[in-house]
PDB file of C-alpha atoms in Angstrom:
ATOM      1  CA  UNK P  18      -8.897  12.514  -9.708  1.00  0.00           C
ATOM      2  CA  UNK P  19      -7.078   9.595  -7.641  1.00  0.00           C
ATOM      3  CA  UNK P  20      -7.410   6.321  -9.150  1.00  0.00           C
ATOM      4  CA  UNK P  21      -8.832   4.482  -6.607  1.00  0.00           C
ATOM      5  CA  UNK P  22     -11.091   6.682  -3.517  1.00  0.00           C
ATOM      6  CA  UNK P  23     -12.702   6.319  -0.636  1.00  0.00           C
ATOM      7  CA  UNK P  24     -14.260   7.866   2.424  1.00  0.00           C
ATOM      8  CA  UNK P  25     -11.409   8.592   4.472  1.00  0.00           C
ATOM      9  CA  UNK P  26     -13.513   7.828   8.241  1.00  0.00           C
ATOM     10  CA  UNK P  27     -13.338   7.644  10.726  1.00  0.00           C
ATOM     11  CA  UNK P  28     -16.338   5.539  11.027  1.00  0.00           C
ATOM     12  CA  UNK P  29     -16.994   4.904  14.828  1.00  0.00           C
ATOM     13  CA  UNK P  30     -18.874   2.121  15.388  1.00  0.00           C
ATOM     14  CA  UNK P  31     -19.772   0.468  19.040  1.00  0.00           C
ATOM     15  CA  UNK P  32     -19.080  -3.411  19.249  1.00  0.00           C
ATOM     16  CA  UNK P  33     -21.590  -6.108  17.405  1.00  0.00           C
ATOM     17  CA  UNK P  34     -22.567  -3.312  14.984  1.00  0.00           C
ATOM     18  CA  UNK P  35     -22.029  -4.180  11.324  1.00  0.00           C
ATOM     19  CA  UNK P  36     -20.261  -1.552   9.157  1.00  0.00           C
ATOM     20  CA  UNK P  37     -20.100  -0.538   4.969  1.00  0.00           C
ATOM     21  CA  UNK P  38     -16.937   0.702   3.622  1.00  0.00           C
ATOM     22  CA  UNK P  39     -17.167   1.397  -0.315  1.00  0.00           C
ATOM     23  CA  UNK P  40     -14.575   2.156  -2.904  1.00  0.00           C
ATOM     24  CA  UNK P  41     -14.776   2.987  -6.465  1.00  0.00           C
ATOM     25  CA  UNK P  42     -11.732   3.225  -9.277  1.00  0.00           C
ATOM     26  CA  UNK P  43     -11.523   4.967 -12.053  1.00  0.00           C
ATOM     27  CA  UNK P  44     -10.017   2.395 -14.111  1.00  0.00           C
ATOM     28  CA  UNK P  45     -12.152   0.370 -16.097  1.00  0.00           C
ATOM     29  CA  UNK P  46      -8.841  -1.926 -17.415  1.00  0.00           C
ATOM     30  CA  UNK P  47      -8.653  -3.056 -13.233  1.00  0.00           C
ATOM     31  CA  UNK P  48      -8.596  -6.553 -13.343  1.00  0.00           C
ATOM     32  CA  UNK P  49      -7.953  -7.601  -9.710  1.00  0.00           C
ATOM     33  CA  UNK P  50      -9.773  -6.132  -6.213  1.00  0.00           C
ATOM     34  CA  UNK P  51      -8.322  -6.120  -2.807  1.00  0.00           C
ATOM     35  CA  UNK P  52      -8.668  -5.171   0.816  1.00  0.00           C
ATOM     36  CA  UNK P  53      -5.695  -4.615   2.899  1.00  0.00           C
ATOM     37  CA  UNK P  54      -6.077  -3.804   6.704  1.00  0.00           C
ATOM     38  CA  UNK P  55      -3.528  -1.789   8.026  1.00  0.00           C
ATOM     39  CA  UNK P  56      -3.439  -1.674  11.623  1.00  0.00           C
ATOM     40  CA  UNK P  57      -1.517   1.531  13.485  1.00  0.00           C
ATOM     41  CA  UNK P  58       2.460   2.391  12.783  1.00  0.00           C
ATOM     42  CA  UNK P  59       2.195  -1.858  10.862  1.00  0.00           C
ATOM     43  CA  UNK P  60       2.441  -2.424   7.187  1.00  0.00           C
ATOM     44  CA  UNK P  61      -0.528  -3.177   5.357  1.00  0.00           C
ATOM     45  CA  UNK P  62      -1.429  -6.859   5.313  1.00  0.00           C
ATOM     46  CA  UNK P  63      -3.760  -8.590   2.683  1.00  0.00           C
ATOM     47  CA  UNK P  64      -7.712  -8.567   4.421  1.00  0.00           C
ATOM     48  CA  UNK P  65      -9.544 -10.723   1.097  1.00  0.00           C
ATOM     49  CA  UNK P  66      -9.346 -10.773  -2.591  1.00  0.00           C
ATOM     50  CA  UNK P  67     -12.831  -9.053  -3.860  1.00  0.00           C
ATOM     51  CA  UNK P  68     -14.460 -11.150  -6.934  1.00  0.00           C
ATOM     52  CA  UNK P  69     -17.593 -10.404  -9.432  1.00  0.00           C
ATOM     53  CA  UNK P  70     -19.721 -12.588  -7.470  1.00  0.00           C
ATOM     54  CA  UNK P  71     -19.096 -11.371  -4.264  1.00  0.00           C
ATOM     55  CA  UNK P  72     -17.206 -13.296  -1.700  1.00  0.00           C
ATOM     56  CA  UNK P  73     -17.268 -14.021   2.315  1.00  0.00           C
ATOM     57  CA  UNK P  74     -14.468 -14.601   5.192  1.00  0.00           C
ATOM     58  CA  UNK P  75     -16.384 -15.039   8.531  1.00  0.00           C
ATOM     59  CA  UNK P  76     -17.510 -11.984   9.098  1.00  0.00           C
ATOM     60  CA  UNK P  77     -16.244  -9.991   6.009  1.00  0.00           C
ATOM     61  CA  UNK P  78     -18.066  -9.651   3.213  1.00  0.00           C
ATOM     62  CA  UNK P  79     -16.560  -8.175  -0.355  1.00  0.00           C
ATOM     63  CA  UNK P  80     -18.947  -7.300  -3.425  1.00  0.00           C
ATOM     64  CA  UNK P  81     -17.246  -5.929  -6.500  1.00  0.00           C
ATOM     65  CA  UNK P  82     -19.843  -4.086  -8.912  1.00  0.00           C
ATOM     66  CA  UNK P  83     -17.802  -3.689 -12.698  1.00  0.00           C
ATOM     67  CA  UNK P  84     -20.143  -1.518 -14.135  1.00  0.00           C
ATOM     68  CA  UNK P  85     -20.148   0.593 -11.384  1.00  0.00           C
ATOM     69  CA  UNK P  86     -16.382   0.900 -10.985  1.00  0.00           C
ATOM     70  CA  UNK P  87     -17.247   0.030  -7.254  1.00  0.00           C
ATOM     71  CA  UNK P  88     -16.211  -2.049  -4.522  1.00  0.00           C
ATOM     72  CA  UNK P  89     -17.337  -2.902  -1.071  1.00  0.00           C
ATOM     73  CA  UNK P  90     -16.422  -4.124   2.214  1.00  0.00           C
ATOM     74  CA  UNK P  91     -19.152  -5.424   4.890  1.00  0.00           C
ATOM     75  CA  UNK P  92     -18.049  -6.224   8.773  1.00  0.00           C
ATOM     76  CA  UNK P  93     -20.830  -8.131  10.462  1.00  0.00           C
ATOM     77  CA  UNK P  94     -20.366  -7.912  14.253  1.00  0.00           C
ATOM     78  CA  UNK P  95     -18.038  -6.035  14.786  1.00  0.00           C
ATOM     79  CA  UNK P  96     -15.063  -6.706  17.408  1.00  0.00           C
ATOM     80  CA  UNK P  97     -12.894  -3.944  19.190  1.00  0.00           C
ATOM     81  CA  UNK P  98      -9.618  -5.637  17.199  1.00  0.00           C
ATOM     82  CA  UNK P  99     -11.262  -4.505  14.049  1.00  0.00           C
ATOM     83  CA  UNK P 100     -10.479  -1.229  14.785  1.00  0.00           C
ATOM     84  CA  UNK P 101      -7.672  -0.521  11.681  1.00  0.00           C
ATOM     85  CA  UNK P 102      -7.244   1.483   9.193  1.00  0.00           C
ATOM     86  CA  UNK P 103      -8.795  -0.419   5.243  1.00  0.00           C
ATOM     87  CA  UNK P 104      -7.087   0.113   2.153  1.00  0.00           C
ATOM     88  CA  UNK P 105      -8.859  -0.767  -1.158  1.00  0.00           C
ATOM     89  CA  UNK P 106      -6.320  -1.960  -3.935  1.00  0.00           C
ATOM     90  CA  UNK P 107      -6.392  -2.382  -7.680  1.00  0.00           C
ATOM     91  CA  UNK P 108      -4.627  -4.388  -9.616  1.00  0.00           C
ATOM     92  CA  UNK P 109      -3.853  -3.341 -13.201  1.00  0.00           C
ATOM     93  CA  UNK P 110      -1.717  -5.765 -15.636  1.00  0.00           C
ATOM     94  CA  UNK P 111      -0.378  -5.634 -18.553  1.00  0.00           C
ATOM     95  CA  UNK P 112       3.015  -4.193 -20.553  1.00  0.00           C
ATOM     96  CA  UNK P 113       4.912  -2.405 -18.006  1.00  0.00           C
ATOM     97  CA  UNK P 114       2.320  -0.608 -15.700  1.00  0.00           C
ATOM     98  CA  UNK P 115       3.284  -0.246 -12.288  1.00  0.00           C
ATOM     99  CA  UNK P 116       0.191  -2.008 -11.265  1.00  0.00           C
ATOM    100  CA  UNK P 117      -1.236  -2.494  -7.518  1.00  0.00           C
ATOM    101  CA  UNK P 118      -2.552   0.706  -6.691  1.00  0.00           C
ATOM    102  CA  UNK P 119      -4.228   2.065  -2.913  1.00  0.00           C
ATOM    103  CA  UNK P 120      -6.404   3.838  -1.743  1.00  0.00           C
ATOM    104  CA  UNK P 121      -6.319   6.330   1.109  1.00  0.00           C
ATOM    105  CA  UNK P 122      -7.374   3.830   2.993  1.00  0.00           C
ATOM    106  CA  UNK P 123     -11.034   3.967   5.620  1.00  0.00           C
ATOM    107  CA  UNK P 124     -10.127   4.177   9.213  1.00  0.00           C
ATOM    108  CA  UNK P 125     -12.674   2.471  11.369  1.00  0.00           C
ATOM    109  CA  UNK P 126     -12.611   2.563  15.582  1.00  0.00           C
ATOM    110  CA  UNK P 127     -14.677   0.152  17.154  1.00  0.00           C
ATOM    111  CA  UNK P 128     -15.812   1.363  20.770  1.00  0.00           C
ATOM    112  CA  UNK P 129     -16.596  -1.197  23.760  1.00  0.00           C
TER     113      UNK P 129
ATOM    114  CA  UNK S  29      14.626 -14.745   3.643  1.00  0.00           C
ATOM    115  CA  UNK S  30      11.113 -15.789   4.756  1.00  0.00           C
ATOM    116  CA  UNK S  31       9.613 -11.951   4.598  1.00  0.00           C
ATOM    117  CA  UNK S  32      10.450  -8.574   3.167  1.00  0.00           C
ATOM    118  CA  UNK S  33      13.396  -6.726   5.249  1.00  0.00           C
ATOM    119  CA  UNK S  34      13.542  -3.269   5.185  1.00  0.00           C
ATOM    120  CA  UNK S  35      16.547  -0.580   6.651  1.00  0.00           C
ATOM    121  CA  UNK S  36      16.807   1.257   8.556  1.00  0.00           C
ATOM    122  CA  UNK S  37      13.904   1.318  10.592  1.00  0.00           C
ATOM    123  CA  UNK S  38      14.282   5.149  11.863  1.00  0.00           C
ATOM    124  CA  UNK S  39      16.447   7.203   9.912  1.00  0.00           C
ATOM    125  CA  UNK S  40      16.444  10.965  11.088  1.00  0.00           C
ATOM    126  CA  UNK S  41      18.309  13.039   7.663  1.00  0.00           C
ATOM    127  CA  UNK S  42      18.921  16.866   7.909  1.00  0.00           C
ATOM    128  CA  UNK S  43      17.313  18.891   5.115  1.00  0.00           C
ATOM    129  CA  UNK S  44      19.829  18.571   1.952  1.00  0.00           C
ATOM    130  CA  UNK S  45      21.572  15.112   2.994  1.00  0.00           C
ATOM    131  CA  UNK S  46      21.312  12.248   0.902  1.00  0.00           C
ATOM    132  CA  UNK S  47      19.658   8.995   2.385  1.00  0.00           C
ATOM    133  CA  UNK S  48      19.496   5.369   0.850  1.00  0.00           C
ATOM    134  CA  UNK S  49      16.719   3.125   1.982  1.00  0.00           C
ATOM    135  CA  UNK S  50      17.001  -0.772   1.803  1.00  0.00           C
ATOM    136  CA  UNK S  51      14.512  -3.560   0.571  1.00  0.00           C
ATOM    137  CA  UNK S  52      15.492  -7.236   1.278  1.00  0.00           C
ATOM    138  CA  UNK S  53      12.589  -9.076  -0.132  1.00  0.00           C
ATOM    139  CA  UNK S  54      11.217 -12.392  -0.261  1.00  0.00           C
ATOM    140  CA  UNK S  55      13.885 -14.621  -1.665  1.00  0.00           C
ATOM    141  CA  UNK S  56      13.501 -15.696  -5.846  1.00  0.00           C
ATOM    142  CA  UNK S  57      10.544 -13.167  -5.944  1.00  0.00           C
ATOM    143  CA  UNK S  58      10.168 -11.364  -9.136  1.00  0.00           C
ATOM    144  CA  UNK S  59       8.047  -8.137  -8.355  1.00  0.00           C
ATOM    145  CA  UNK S  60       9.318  -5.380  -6.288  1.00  0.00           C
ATOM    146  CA  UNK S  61       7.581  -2.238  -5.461  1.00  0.00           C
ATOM    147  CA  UNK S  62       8.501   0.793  -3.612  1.00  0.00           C
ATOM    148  CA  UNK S  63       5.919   2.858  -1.811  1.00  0.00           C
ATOM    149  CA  UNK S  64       5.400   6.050   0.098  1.00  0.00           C
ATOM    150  CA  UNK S  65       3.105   6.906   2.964  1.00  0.00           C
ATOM    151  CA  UNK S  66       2.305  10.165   4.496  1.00  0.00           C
ATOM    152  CA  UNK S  67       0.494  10.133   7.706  1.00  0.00           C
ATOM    153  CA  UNK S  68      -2.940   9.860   7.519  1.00  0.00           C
ATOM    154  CA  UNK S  69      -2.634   8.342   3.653  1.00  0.00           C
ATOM    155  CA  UNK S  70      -2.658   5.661   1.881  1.00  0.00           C
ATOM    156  CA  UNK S  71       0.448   3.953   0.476  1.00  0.00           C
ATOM    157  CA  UNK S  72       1.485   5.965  -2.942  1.00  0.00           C
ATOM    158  CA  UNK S  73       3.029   4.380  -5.345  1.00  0.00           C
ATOM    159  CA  UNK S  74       6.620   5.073  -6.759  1.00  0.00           C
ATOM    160  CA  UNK S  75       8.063   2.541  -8.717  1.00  0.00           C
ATOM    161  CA  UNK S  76       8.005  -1.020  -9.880  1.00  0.00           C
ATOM    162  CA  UNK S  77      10.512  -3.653 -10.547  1.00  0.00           C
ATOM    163  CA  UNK S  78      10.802  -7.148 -12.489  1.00  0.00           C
ATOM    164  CA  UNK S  79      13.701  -8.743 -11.886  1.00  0.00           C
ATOM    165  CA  UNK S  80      16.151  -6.093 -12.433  1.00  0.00           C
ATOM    166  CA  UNK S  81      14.295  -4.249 -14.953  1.00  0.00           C
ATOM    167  CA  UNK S  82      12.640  -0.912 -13.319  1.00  0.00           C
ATOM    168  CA  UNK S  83       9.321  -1.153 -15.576  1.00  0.00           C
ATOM    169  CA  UNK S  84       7.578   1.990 -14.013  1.00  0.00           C
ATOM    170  CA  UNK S  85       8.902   4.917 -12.063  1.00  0.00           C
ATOM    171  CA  UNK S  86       6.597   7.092 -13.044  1.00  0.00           C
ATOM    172  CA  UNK S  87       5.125   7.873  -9.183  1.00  0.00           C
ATOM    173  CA  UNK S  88       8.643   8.870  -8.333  1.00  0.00           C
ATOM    174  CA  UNK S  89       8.009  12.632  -7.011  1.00  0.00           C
ATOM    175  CA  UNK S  90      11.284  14.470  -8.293  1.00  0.00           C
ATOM    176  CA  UNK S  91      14.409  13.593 -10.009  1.00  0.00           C
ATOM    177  CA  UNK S  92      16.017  13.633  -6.691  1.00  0.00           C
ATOM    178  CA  UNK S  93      13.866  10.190  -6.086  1.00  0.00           C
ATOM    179  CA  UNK S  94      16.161   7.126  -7.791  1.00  0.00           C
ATOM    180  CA  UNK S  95      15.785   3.722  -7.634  1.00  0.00           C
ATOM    181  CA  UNK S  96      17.633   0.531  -8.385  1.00  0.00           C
ATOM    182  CA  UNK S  97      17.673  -3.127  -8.178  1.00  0.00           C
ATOM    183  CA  UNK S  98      21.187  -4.233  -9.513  1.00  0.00           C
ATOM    184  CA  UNK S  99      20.763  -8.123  -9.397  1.00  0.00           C
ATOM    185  CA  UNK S 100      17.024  -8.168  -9.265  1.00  0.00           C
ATOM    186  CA  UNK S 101      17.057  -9.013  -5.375  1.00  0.00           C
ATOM    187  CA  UNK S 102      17.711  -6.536  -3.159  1.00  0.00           C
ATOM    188  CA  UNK S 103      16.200  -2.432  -3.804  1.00  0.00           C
ATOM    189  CA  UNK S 104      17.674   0.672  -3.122  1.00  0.00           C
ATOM    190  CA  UNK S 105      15.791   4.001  -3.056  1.00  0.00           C
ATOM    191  CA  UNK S 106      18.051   6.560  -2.888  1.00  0.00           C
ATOM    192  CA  UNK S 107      16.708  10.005  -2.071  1.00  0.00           C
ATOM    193  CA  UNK S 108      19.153  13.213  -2.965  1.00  0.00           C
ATOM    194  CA  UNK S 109      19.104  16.446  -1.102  1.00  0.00           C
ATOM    195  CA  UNK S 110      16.040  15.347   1.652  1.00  0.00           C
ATOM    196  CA  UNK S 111      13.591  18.108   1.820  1.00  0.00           C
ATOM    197  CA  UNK S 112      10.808  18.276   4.482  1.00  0.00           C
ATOM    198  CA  UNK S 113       8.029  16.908   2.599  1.00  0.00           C
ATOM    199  CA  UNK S 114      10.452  14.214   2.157  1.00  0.00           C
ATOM    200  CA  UNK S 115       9.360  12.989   5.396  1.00  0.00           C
ATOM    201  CA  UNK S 116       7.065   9.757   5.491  1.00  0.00           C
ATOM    202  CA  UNK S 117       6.975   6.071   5.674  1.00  0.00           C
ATOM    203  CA  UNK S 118       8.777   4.014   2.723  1.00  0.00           C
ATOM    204  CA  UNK S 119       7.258   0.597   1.836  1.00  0.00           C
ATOM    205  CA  UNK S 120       8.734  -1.861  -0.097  1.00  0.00           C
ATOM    206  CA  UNK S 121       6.612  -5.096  -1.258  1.00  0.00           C
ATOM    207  CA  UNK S 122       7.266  -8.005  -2.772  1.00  0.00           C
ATOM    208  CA  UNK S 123       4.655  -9.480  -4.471  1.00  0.00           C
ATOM    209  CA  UNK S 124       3.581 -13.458  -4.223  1.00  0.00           C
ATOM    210  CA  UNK S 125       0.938 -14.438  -7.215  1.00  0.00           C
ATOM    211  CA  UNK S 126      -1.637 -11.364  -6.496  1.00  0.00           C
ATOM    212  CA  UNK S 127      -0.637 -10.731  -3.191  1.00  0.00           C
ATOM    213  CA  UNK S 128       1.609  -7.777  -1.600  1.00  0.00           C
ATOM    214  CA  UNK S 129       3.749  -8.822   1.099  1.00  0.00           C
ATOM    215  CA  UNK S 130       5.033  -5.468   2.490  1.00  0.00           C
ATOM    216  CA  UNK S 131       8.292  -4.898   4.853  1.00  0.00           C
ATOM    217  CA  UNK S 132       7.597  -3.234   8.221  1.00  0.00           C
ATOM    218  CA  UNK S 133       8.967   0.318   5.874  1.00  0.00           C
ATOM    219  CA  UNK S 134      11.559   2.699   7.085  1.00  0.00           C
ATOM    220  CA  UNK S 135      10.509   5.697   8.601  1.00  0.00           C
ATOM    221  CA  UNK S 136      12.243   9.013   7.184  1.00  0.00           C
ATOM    222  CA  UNK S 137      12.139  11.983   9.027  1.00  0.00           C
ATOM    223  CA  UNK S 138      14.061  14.676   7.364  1.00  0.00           C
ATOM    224  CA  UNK S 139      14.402  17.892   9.999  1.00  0.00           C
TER     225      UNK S 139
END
């Protein structure tokens, strides 16, 4: 089983709609959350930190459920320059762990 | 340097050559990692660095996969005797408090 997963996509969505990726990690030692965007043949670039109470970035909206081992990602009106691929990414400290791991990452196309 | 440099860009290896991949990253930056992408994947891990000190290679795929970081700046990955499945995107990231700042990766196509 990977350590971190998530539905692969390709979620096609037509512009204005609002969109759900989710992620969960097998980990229960994670200590940090992230969502990376990674936009075609680019490297990966930081999207928001995800926190226990849930945080917001415009339109982007993170939730990160501990118990659960599960992590979200919410697009609210969605805009054609959305359209990328999202990587979920734990963090796991400590000793000498190699420690920021991704996921497959959750392609999303937004259509005109 | 302001960002993370990697080189080549392109490299095109024949099956069985050796290739060495560079990573410039951000200057005085402690954490290096080296990653490898498929198409159509996420990035996979390979191996971590402090400083000089290579504190996990445990996602290296083979021993033909080796890694260094002499002066704890700048990274080689050195891959022996390239083999097809060889072929994929290599990432290398420096890492700023909790964030990942990756170099545009070289691009390894072993034929």
């Amino acid at each position: 089983r990977k350590e971190v997963e998530q539905d692969p996509g390709p979620f096609n969505v037509p512009e204005g709609a609002t969109v759900a990726f989710n992620c969960t990690y097998s980990n229960s030692a994670s200590q940090s959350f992230f969502w990376y965007r990674q936009d075609c043949r680019k490297e990966p670039k930081l999207l928001m930190s995800v926190y226990s109470s849930g945080n917001e970035d415009g339109r982007f909206t993170a939730q990160l459920n501990r118990a659960s081992q599960y992590i979200s990602l919410l697009i609210r009106d969605s805009k054609l320059s959305d359209s990328a691929t999202y990587l979920c990414v734990v963090m796991n400290y400590g000793g000498s762990q190699g420690n920021l791991i991704f996921g497959k990452g959750t392609k999303l196309s937004v259509k005109p | 340097g302001a960002g993370v440099s990697q080189s080549p860009r392109y490299k095109v290896a024949k099956r069985g050559q050796d290739v060495a991949l560079r990573c410039d990253p951000i200057s005085g930056h402690v954490s290096l990692f080296w990653y490898q992408q498929a198409l159509g994947q996420g990035p996979e891990f390979l191996t971590y660095f402090q400083n000089e000190a290579q504190l996990d290679k445990s996602g290296l795929p083979s021993d033909r996969f080796f890694a260094e970081r002499p002066e704890g700046s700048v990274s080689t990955l050195k891959i022996q005797r390239t083999q097809q499945e060889d072929s994929a995107v290599y990432l290398c990231a420096s890492l700023v408090g909790t964030e990942a700042f990756f170099g545009q990766g070289t691009r390894l196509t072993v034929v």
